[in-house]
XYZ file of C-alpha atoms in Angstrom:
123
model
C 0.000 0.000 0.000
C 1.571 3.576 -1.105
C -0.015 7.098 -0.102
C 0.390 9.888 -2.160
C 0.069 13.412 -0.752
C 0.712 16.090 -3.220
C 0.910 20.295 -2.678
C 2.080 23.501 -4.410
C -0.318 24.336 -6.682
C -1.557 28.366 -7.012
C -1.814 30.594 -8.958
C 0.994 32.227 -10.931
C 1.106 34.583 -14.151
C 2.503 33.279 -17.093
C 6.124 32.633 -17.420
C 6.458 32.243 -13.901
C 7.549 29.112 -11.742
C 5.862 26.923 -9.212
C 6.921 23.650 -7.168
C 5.073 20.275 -7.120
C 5.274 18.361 -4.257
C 4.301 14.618 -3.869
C 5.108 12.731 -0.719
C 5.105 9.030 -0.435
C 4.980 6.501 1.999
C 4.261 2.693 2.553
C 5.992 -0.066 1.494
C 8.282 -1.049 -1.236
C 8.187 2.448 -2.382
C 11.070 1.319 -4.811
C 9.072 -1.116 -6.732
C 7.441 2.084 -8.392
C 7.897 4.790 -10.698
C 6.089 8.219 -9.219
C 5.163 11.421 -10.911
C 2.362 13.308 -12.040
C -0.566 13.743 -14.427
C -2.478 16.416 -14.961
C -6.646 17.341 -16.082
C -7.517 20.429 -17.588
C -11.136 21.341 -17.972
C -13.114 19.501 -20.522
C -9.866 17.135 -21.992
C -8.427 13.912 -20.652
C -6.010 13.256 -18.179
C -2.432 13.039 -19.177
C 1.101 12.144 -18.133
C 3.613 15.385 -17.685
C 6.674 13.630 -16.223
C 7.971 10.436 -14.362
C 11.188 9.510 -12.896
C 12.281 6.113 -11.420
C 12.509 5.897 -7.544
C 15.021 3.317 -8.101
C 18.018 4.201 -10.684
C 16.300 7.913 -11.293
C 15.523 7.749 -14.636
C 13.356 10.089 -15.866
C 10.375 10.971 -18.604
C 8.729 14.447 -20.075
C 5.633 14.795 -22.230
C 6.998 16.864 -25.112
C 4.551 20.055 -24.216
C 6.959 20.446 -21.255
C 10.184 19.331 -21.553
C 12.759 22.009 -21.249
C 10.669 24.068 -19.099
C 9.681 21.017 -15.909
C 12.139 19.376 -13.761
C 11.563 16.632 -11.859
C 13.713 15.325 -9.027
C 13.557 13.120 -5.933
C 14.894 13.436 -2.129
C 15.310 9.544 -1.367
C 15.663 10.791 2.268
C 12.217 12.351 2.736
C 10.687 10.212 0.125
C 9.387 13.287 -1.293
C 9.286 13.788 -5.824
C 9.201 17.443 -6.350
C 8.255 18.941 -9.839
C 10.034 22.369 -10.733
C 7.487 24.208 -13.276
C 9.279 26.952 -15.244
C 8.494 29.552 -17.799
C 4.135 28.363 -16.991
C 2.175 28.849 -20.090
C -2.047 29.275 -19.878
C -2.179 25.976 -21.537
C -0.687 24.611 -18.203
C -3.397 24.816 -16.337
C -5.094 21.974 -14.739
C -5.208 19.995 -11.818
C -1.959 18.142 -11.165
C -1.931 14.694 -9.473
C 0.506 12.996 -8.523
C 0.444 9.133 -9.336
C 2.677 5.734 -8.781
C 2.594 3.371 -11.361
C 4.343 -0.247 -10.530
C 7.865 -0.756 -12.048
C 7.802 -2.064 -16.086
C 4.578 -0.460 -16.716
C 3.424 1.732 -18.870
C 3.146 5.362 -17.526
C -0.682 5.547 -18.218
C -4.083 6.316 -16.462
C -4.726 2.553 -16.491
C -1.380 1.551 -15.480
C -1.807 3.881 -12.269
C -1.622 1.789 -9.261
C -2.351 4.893 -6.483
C -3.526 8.594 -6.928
C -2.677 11.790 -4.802
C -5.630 14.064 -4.041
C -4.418 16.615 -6.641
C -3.641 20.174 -6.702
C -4.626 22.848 -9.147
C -2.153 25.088 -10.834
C -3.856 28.079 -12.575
C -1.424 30.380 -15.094
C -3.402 33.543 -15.564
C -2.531 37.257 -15.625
């Protein structure tokens, strides 16, 4: 069993900067791969960015590589996503998700969901 807790979201004008944060804990926290997806309003859910909780590899949907970051603090257990240069089109609620090691990073290979948090790029 894994919890997900996940935080940062706000609002921010565009080409500003926010921090995700997604803390995890249970067991065999290593046997997964942790990051987020994200919902705007009226479209389906989809995958930003990933990264291994094992050897640290990492994944970006093409809208935002370049611009997010994501990294992990093995100590606190804690995946943190750095959001630069925020575009409109980024809006939507984030959540943060844990999908078990060799799967696909997909809604249906999600094994547990944070509550999300919504990240709103407006001036």
């Amino acid at each position: 069993q894994v919890q997900l807790v996940d935080s940062g979201g706000g609002l921010v004008q565009p080409g500003g900067s926010l921090r995700l944060s997604c803390a995890a804990s249970g067991s065999a926290l290593d046997n997964y791969v942790i990051g987020w997806f994200r919902q705007a309003p009226g479209k389906e859910r989809e995958g930003v960015s990933c990264i291994s909780t094992s050897d640290g590899s990492t994944y970006y949907a093409d809208s935002v590589k370049g611009r997010f970051t994501i990294s992990r603090d093995s100590a606190k257990n804690t995946v943190y996503l750095q959001m630069n240069s925020l575009k409109p089109e980024d809006t939507a609620v984030y959540y943060c998700a844990a999908v078990p090691f060799g799967s696909y990073w997909s809604t249906s290979g999600v094994r547990y969901w944070g509550q999300g948090t919504q990240v709103t790029v407006s001036s």
